[in-house]
Amino acid sequence: MDFRLSPEEKLILETVRTFVDAELMPLERDLQEAELAGRGGEFPDEETLRRLQGKARELGLWALQVPEEYGGLGLGQQLMALITMEVHRCLVPFQFGGGADNILFAGTEEQKREYLLPTIAGERRSCFALTEPTAGSDATNIRLQAVPDGDDFVLTGEKIFITGGSEADYAIVFAVTDRERGSRGGITCFLVDRSMGFTSRPIQTMGAWSPARLAFDGVRVPRRNVLGEMGKGFELAMRWIVNGRVVIPARAVGRAQRLLEMGVDYARQRVAFGHPIGDYQAIQWMLADSEVEIEAARWLVMHAAWLQDEGIDNHHEASIAKLHGAQMVNRVADRVLQIHGGMGYTKELPIERVLRDVRVFRIYEGTDEIQKRTIAKDLLRGTAGLGRWE
Ligand SMILES: Cc1cc2nc3c(=O)[nH]c(=O)nc-3n(C[C@H](O)[C@H](O)[C@H](O)COP(=O)(O)OP(=O)(O)OC[C@H]3O[C@@H](n4cnc5c(N)ncnc54)[C@H](O)[C@@H]3O)c2cc1C
């Protein structure tokens, strides 16, 4: 395994670092003020986000993982993980423009023209709609139905907790086309424009996320909008999800690293009983435990990312990274809040907000329990784990 970066990759990472320091970091104060005014969840607004993405684009940071033949940078998962860690060092929510869901590349030439290319250009926005009110972890049991009718399918049902569902102008929707076969050939993926008739309603959450409910009330979708093969939708959904299981713990590492820096600074300067609190072992252990857990998460992410770049099935390692990363950042946020005492609990510092935001890392794209289920099943089947190295 070789994690060394090429000179070109080093330059890209350096450019990201410069962008984060120059453009994102200065906005943390505005975010904190918005938070105090009760508008933290709306920061940065659409216009600011577009402006920031435009600035990043001027530096060549656009469509990072899109293959070069489609005008992107074609970055691998390892460099993307390092970039994600770097961006999440800053507490201002941001993502580079021009990203396209990995499964859109499974489209026909016509679908690529109509959906993929405008998404890469930043002109269209998608959302990924799998979860339903009665099926989350057991996504094989979704009910939203797609019934053939002439050259169309008619979609009826509901999706819930869809990230970007309020803003997207089209949805990547998973629907049942053969109830008998279920996830083994009975789920199909559709590209559904908002103009075809689905509606959305935002859901308030404890964090900055505001996913949406989507309602499909007899929405007509032309047959040519089937993404991939009929009945093969579940495989596409899993391909999308495994990617997220590397990205989320990379975000967790960035956030946790930044919080730990805050914890170290505070431990140095806060005096209690005549000494900086960093002199006390109780505080030192919180710092040390956090450092060890962050480093462990970093290498779990890099291992899962390396496997992906090598084209080796990484679902087991991605589950391990996701589970540890998500739990780790929650523990670190809680410890750093504790180190800050009463100040940690206030909205004058960003720690309580980060703690609320990262709670969802343990829930979406597979809960902690579902990651453990995957890991244990692999062990029991003997298909992965127990120190396997490729
Ligand atoms: C902010 C946010 C954004 C999201 N974005 C998206 C999105 O863009 N697209 C999308 O499709 N979905 C999205 N989701 C949905 C998310 O993936 C689901 O919430 C998640 O998979 C859990 O499903 P559930 O909420 O139905 O919980 P359930 O599946 O009902 O689980 C409830 C509890 O039971 C546990 N449990 C379930 N099965 C087992 C088992 N076999 N063994 C042990 N414990 C078990 C779970 O771990 C959990 O603790 C999002 C969710 C949130 C909160």
Coordinates of C-alpha atoms and ligand atoms in Angstrom, one line a residue:
M1 CA 0.0 0.0 0.0
D2 CA 1.4 3.4 -1.0
F3 CA -0.3 6.5 0.1
R4 CA 2.3 8.9 -1.3
L5 CA 0.9 11.6 -3.5
S6 CA 2.2 12.5 -6.9
P7 CA 3.5 16.1 -7.4
E8 CA 0.3 16.9 -9.2
E9 CA -1.9 15.5 -6.4
K10 CA 0.2 17.4 -3.8
L11 CA -0.5 20.6 -5.8
I12 CA -4.2 20.0 -5.8
L13 CA -4.3 19.3 -2.1
E14 CA -2.2 22.5 -1.5
T15 CA -4.7 24.5 -3.6
V16 CA -7.6 23.1 -1.6
R17 CA -5.8 24.1 1.7
T18 CA -5.2 27.6 0.4
F19 CA -8.8 27.9 -0.7
V20 CA -10.1 26.7 2.7
D21 CA -7.9 29.1 4.6
A22 CA -8.5 32.2 2.3
E23 CA -12.2 31.8 1.5
L24 CA -14.0 29.5 4.0
M25 CA -12.2 30.1 7.3
P26 CA -13.0 33.9 7.4
L27 CA -16.8 33.0 7.1
E28 CA -16.8 31.1 10.4
R29 CA -17.5 34.3 12.3
D30 CA -20.5 35.1 10.0
L31 CA -21.7 31.5 10.6
Q32 CA -21.5 32.0 14.3
E33 CA -23.4 35.3 14.2
A34 CA -26.1 33.6 12.0
E35 CA -26.2 30.8 14.6
L36 CA -26.7 33.3 17.4
A37 CA -29.5 35.0 15.4
G38 CA -31.2 31.6 14.9
R39 CA -30.3 31.4 11.2
G40 CA -27.3 29.1 11.4
G41 CA -29.0 26.3 9.4
E42 CA -29.4 28.7 6.4
F43 CA -25.7 29.6 6.2
P44 CA -24.1 29.9 3.7
D45 CA -27.1 31.0 1.6
E46 CA -27.4 29.9 -2.0
E47 CA -25.8 33.0 -3.4
T48 CA -22.7 32.8 -1.1
L49 CA -22.4 29.0 -1.9
R50 CA -22.4 29.7 -5.6
R51 CA -19.9 32.5 -5.2
L52 CA -17.6 30.2 -3.2
Q53 CA -17.9 27.4 -5.7
G54 CA -17.2 29.9 -8.5
K55 CA -14.0 31.0 -6.7
A56 CA -12.9 27.4 -6.3
R57 CA -13.6 26.8 -10.0
E58 CA -11.2 29.6 -10.9
L59 CA -8.6 27.6 -9.0
G60 CA -9.5 24.5 -11.1
L61 CA -11.5 22.9 -8.2
W62 CA -14.6 21.8 -10.0
A63 CA -16.1 18.4 -10.8
L64 CA -13.4 16.8 -8.7
Q65 CA -14.3 13.1 -9.1
V66 CA -15.8 13.4 -12.6
P67 CA -13.8 11.5 -15.2
E68 CA -11.6 13.7 -17.3
E69 CA -13.4 12.6 -20.5
Y70 CA -16.5 14.5 -19.0
G71 CA -14.4 17.6 -18.2
G72 CA -13.7 16.7 -14.5
L73 CA -10.4 16.2 -12.6
G74 CA -11.0 12.4 -12.3
L75 CA -9.6 12.3 -8.8
G76 CA -9.3 9.0 -7.0
Q77 CA -10.9 8.2 -3.7
Q78 CA -7.7 8.6 -1.7
L79 CA -7.1 12.1 -2.8
M80 CA -10.8 12.9 -2.4
A81 CA -10.7 11.6 1.2
L82 CA -7.8 13.9 2.0
I83 CA -9.6 16.9 0.3
T84 CA -12.7 16.1 2.3
M85 CA -10.8 16.0 5.6
E86 CA -9.2 19.4 4.6
V87 CA -12.5 21.0 3.8
H88 CA -14.2 19.7 6.9
R89 CA -11.5 21.2 9.1
C90 CA -13.5 24.4 8.5
L91 CA -16.9 24.5 10.2
V92 CA -18.6 26.4 7.3
P93 CA -20.7 23.8 5.3
F94 CA -19.3 23.7 1.8
Q95 CA -18.9 21.3 -1.2
F96 CA -17.2 21.9 -4.5
G97 CA -19.4 22.3 -7.5
G98 CA -19.8 20.0 -10.5
G99 CA -20.2 16.8 -8.5
A100 CA -22.4 14.2 -10.1
D101 CA -23.8 11.1 -8.4
N102 CA -21.5 8.2 -9.4
I103 CA -24.5 6.1 -10.7
L104 CA -25.4 8.8 -13.3
F105 CA -22.6 7.4 -15.4
A106 CA -24.6 4.3 -15.8
G107 CA -27.0 6.3 -18.0
T108 CA -27.6 6.1 -21.7
E109 CA -26.0 8.7 -24.0
E110 CA -29.3 10.5 -24.1
Q111 CA -29.6 10.4 -20.3
K112 CA -26.0 11.7 -20.0
R113 CA -26.9 14.6 -22.2
E114 CA -30.1 15.4 -20.3
Y115 CA -29.0 14.8 -16.7
L116 CA -25.3 14.0 -16.2
L117 CA -23.7 16.8 -18.3
P118 CA -25.9 19.7 -17.0
T119 CA -25.3 18.4 -13.4
I120 CA -21.5 18.5 -14.0
A121 CA -22.0 22.0 -15.4
G122 CA -23.8 23.1 -12.2
E123 CA -27.0 23.8 -14.1
R124 CA -29.1 20.9 -12.7
R125 CA -29.4 19.3 -9.3
S126 CA -30.2 15.8 -8.3
C127 CA -31.2 14.0 -5.1
F128 CA -30.9 10.3 -4.3
A129 CA -34.3 9.0 -3.2
L130 CA -34.3 5.5 -1.6
T131 CA -35.6 5.8 2.0
E132 CA -39.3 5.6 2.6
P133 CA -41.4 6.1 5.7
T134 CA -41.7 2.3 6.2
A135 CA -38.3 1.3 4.9
G136 CA -34.9 2.8 5.9
S137 CA -32.3 0.2 7.0
D138 CA -34.3 -2.5 5.3
A139 CA -34.3 -0.7 2.0
T140 CA -35.1 -3.9 0.2
N141 CA -38.7 -3.4 1.5
I142 CA -39.4 -0.2 -0.3
R143 CA -43.0 0.2 -1.6
L144 CA -43.0 3.1 -4.0
Q145 CA -44.5 1.4 -7.1
A146 CA -43.8 1.9 -10.7
V147 CA -46.5 0.5 -12.9
P148 CA -46.0 0.2 -16.7
D149 CA -48.6 2.1 -18.8
G150 CA -47.9 2.3 -22.5
D151 CA -44.5 4.0 -23.0
D152 CA -44.5 5.3 -19.4
F153 CA -44.3 4.1 -15.9
V154 CA -46.7 5.6 -13.3
L155 CA -45.0 6.2 -9.9
T156 CA -47.0 6.2 -6.7
G157 CA -45.6 6.4 -3.2
E158 CA -43.5 8.5 -0.8
K159 CA -39.8 9.0 0.0
I160 CA -38.5 10.5 3.2
F161 CA -35.3 12.2 4.5
I162 CA -34.0 13.0 1.0
T163 CA -31.0 15.3 1.2
G164 CA -31.3 18.1 -1.3
G165 CA -34.9 17.0 -2.0
S166 CA -36.3 20.6 -1.7
E167 CA -33.8 22.0 -4.1
A168 CA -33.3 19.2 -6.7
D169 CA -34.9 19.6 -10.1
Y170 CA -34.7 15.9 -10.6
A171 CA -34.6 12.9 -8.4
I172 CA -32.9 9.5 -8.7
V173 CA -35.8 7.4 -7.5
F174 CA -35.8 3.7 -6.6
A175 CA -39.2 2.0 -7.2
V176 CA -40.7 -1.5 -7.2
T177 CA -41.3 -2.9 -10.6
D178 CA -41.7 -6.5 -9.6
R179 CA -43.0 -7.1 -6.0
E180 CA -42.3 -10.9 -6.1
R181 CA -38.7 -10.5 -6.9
G182 CA -38.1 -7.6 -4.5
S183 CA -34.4 -6.5 -4.3
R184 CA -33.4 -9.5 -6.4
G185 CA -34.5 -8.1 -9.7
G186 CA -37.7 -6.3 -8.7
I187 CA -36.4 -2.7 -8.0
T188 CA -35.7 -0.3 -10.8
C189 CA -34.1 3.2 -10.8
F190 CA -35.7 6.1 -12.5
L191 CA -34.7 9.6 -13.4
V192 CA -37.7 11.8 -12.4
D193 CA -37.9 15.5 -13.2
R194 CA -39.7 17.7 -10.8
S195 CA -41.7 19.0 -13.8
M196 CA -43.1 15.4 -14.1
G197 CA -45.1 16.1 -10.9
F198 CA -43.4 15.0 -7.7
T199 CA -43.7 17.4 -4.8
S200 CA -41.4 18.0 -1.8
R201 CA -41.7 19.3 1.8
P202 CA -38.7 20.1 4.0
I203 CA -38.2 18.3 7.3
Q204 CA -36.7 20.2 10.3
T205 CA -33.9 18.4 12.1
M206 CA -31.7 18.9 15.2
G207 CA -28.8 19.9 12.9
A208 CA -28.0 21.9 9.8
W209 CA -29.5 19.3 7.6
S210 CA -32.9 19.8 6.1
P211 CA -33.9 16.8 4.1
A212 CA -37.2 16.5 2.4
R213 CA -40.3 14.3 2.0
L214 CA -41.1 13.6 -1.6
A215 CA -44.6 12.6 -2.7
F216 CA -45.3 10.8 -6.0
D217 CA -49.0 10.8 -6.7
G218 CA -49.3 9.0 -10.0
V219 CA -46.2 10.6 -11.5
R220 CA -45.7 9.7 -15.2
V221 CA -42.2 8.9 -16.1
P222 CA -41.2 7.8 -19.7
R223 CA -39.6 4.4 -20.1
R224 CA -36.5 6.0 -21.5
N225 CA -35.8 7.4 -18.0
V226 CA -35.0 4.0 -16.5
L227 CA -31.4 4.4 -15.2
G228 CA -29.4 1.2 -15.8
E229 CA -31.2 -2.0 -16.4
M230 CA -34.8 -2.9 -15.4
G231 CA -34.8 -4.6 -12.1
K232 CA -31.2 -3.8 -11.3
G233 CA -31.9 -0.6 -9.3
F234 CA -30.9 -2.1 -5.9
E235 CA -27.4 -2.8 -7.2
L236 CA -27.1 0.8 -8.3
A237 CA -28.3 2.1 -4.9
M238 CA -25.7 0.0 -3.1
R239 CA -23.0 1.3 -5.4
W240 CA -24.0 4.8 -4.5
I241 CA -24.1 4.1 -0.8
V242 CA -20.7 2.3 -0.5
N243 CA -19.1 5.5 -1.8
G244 CA -20.7 7.5 1.0
R245 CA -19.3 5.1 3.6
V246 CA -15.8 6.4 2.7
V247 CA -16.8 10.1 2.4
I248 CA -18.7 10.4 5.7
P249 CA -15.8 9.2 8.0
A250 CA -13.4 11.5 6.0
R251 CA -15.7 14.4 7.0
A252 CA -15.7 13.1 10.5
V253 CA -11.9 13.2 10.6
G254 CA -11.8 16.8 9.4
R255 CA -14.3 18.0 11.9
A256 CA -12.8 16.0 14.8
Q257 CA -9.3 17.3 14.0
R258 CA -10.5 20.9 14.1
L259 CA -12.4 20.3 17.4
L260 CA -9.3 18.7 19.0
E261 CA -7.3 21.8 18.0
M262 CA -9.9 23.9 19.9
G263 CA -9.7 21.6 22.8
V264 CA -5.8 21.8 23.0
D265 CA -5.9 25.6 22.7
Y266 CA -8.5 25.9 25.5
A267 CA -6.6 23.4 27.7
R268 CA -3.5 25.5 27.4
Q269 CA -5.1 28.9 28.3
R270 CA -8.0 28.1 30.7
V271 CA -6.8 28.3 34.3
A272 CA -8.5 26.5 37.2
F273 CA -7.1 26.0 40.7
G274 CA -4.1 28.0 39.7
H275 CA -3.0 25.9 36.7
P276 CA -3.9 25.6 33.0
I277 CA -6.5 22.7 32.9
G278 CA -4.2 21.0 30.4
D279 CA -2.0 20.2 33.4
Y280 CA -4.7 17.9 34.8
Q281 CA -4.6 14.2 33.7
A282 CA -8.4 14.1 33.3
I283 CA -8.1 16.7 30.5
Q284 CA -4.9 15.1 29.1
W285 CA -6.7 11.8 28.7
M286 CA -9.5 13.3 26.8
L287 CA -7.1 14.9 24.4
A288 CA -5.0 11.8 24.0
D289 CA -8.0 9.5 23.5
S290 CA -9.3 11.9 20.9
E291 CA -6.0 12.0 19.0
V292 CA -5.7 8.2 18.9
E293 CA -9.2 7.8 17.7
I294 CA -8.9 10.4 15.0
E295 CA -5.7 8.9 13.7
A296 CA -7.2 5.4 13.7
A297 CA -10.2 6.8 11.7
R298 CA -7.9 8.5 9.2
W299 CA -6.1 5.3 8.4
L300 CA -9.3 3.3 8.2
V301 CA -10.6 5.8 5.7
M302 CA -7.4 5.7 3.7
H303 CA -7.4 1.9 3.6
A304 CA -11.0 1.8 2.4
A305 CA -10.2 4.5 -0.2
W306 CA -7.1 2.7 -1.4
L307 CA -9.0 -0.5 -1.9
Q308 CA -11.6 1.4 -3.9
D309 CA -8.9 3.0 -6.1
E310 CA -7.4 -0.4 -6.7
G311 CA -10.8 -1.7 -7.9
I312 CA -11.0 -4.1 -4.9
D313 CA -14.4 -4.7 -3.2
N314 CA -14.2 -2.4 -0.1
H315 CA -17.7 -2.7 1.4
H316 CA -16.3 -4.4 4.5
E317 CA -13.5 -1.8 5.1
A318 CA -15.9 1.0 4.2
S319 CA -18.4 -0.2 6.9
I320 CA -15.5 -0.3 9.4
A321 CA -14.4 3.2 8.5
K322 CA -18.0 4.6 8.6
L323 CA -18.8 3.0 11.9
H324 CA -15.6 4.1 13.7
G325 CA -15.5 7.6 12.0
A326 CA -19.1 8.4 12.9
Q327 CA -18.8 7.2 16.5
M328 CA -15.4 8.8 16.9
V329 CA -16.4 12.3 15.9
N330 CA -19.4 12.2 18.3
R331 CA -17.1 11.2 21.1
V332 CA -14.5 13.9 20.3
A333 CA -17.2 16.6 20.0
D334 CA -18.6 15.6 23.4
R335 CA -15.1 15.6 25.0
V336 CA -14.1 18.9 23.5
L337 CA -17.4 20.4 24.8
Q338 CA -16.6 19.0 28.2
I339 CA -13.1 20.5 28.1
H340 CA -14.8 23.9 27.5
G341 CA -17.0 23.6 30.5
G342 CA -20.0 26.0 30.5
M343 CA -18.7 27.8 27.4
G344 CA -18.9 24.6 25.4
Y345 CA -22.6 24.5 26.0
T346 CA -23.2 28.0 24.7
K347 CA -24.0 29.1 21.2
E348 CA -21.1 31.6 21.4
L349 CA -18.8 28.7 20.5
P350 CA -19.5 26.3 17.6
I351 CA -19.0 23.1 19.5
E352 CA -22.6 22.5 20.5
R353 CA -23.6 23.0 16.8
V354 CA -21.0 20.5 15.6
L355 CA -22.2 18.0 18.2
R356 CA -25.8 18.3 16.9
D357 CA -24.7 18.2 13.2
V358 CA -22.4 15.1 13.5
R359 CA -25.1 13.1 15.3
V360 CA -26.5 12.2 11.9
F361 CA -23.2 10.6 10.8
R362 CA -24.3 7.6 13.0
I363 CA -27.6 7.4 11.2
Y364 CA -27.5 8.1 7.5
E365 CA -26.0 5.9 4.8
G366 CA -26.4 2.9 7.1
T367 CA -26.8 3.3 10.9
D368 CA -24.1 2.1 13.3
E369 CA -26.1 -1.1 13.8
I370 CA -26.3 -1.7 10.0
Q371 CA -22.5 -1.3 9.7
K372 CA -22.0 -3.8 12.5
R373 CA -24.5 -6.2 10.8
T374 CA -22.5 -6.0 7.6
I375 CA -19.1 -6.5 9.3
A376 CA -20.4 -9.4 11.4
K377 CA -22.1 -11.1 8.4
D378 CA -18.8 -10.9 6.5
L379 CA -16.9 -12.5 9.4
L380 CA -19.5 -15.2 9.9
R381 CA -19.5 -16.0 6.2
G382 CA -15.7 -16.0 6.2
T383 CA -15.7 -13.6 3.2
A384 CA -13.7 -10.7 4.8
G385 CA -12.0 -9.4 7.9
L386 CA -9.7 -11.0 10.4
G387 CA -6.7 -9.0 9.1
R388 CA -7.2 -9.6 5.4
W389 CA -4.7 -7.7 3.4
E390 CA -4.8 -7.7 -0.4
Ligands
LIG1 C1 -30.4 14.1 7.6 C2 -30.7 12.8 6.9 C3 -30.4 12.8 5.5 C4 -30.7 11.6 4.8 N1 -30.5 11.6 3.4 C5 -30.9 10.6 2.7 C6 -30.9 10.6 1.2 O1 -30.4 11.6 0.6 N2 -31.5 9.6 0.6 C7 -32.0 8.5 1.2 O2 -32.5 7.6 0.5 N3 -32.1 8.4 2.5 C8 -31.6 9.4 3.3 N4 -31.6 9.4 4.7 C9 -32.2 8.2 5.3 C10 -31.3 7.4 6.1 O3 -30.4 6.6 5.2 C11 -32.1 6.5 7.0 O4 -32.7 7.3 8.0 C12 -31.3 5.4 7.7 O5 -30.9 4.4 6.7 C13 -32.0 4.7 8.8 O6 -33.3 4.3 8.4 P1 -34.6 4.6 9.3 O7 -34.5 6.1 9.6 O8 -35.8 4.2 8.6 O9 -34.4 3.8 10.6 P2 -34.8 2.3 10.8 O10 -34.3 1.5 9.7 O11 -36.3 2.3 11.2 O12 -34.0 1.9 12.1 C14 -34.4 2.3 13.5 C15 -33.4 1.7 14.4 O13 -33.4 0.3 14.3 C16 -32.1 -0.1 14.1 N5 -32.1 -1.3 13.2 C17 -32.8 -1.5 12.0 N6 -32.5 -2.7 11.5 C18 -31.7 -3.4 12.4 C19 -31.1 -4.6 12.5 N7 -31.3 -5.5 11.5 N8 -30.3 -4.9 13.5 C20 -30.1 -4.0 14.5 N9 -30.7 -2.8 14.5 C21 -31.4 -2.5 13.5 C22 -31.4 1.0 13.4 O14 -30.0 1.0 13.5 C23 -32.0 2.2 14.1 O15 -31.3 2.3 15.4 C24 -31.2 10.5 5.4 C25 -31.5 10.6 6.8 C26 -31.2 11.7 7.5 C27 -31.5 11.7 9.0

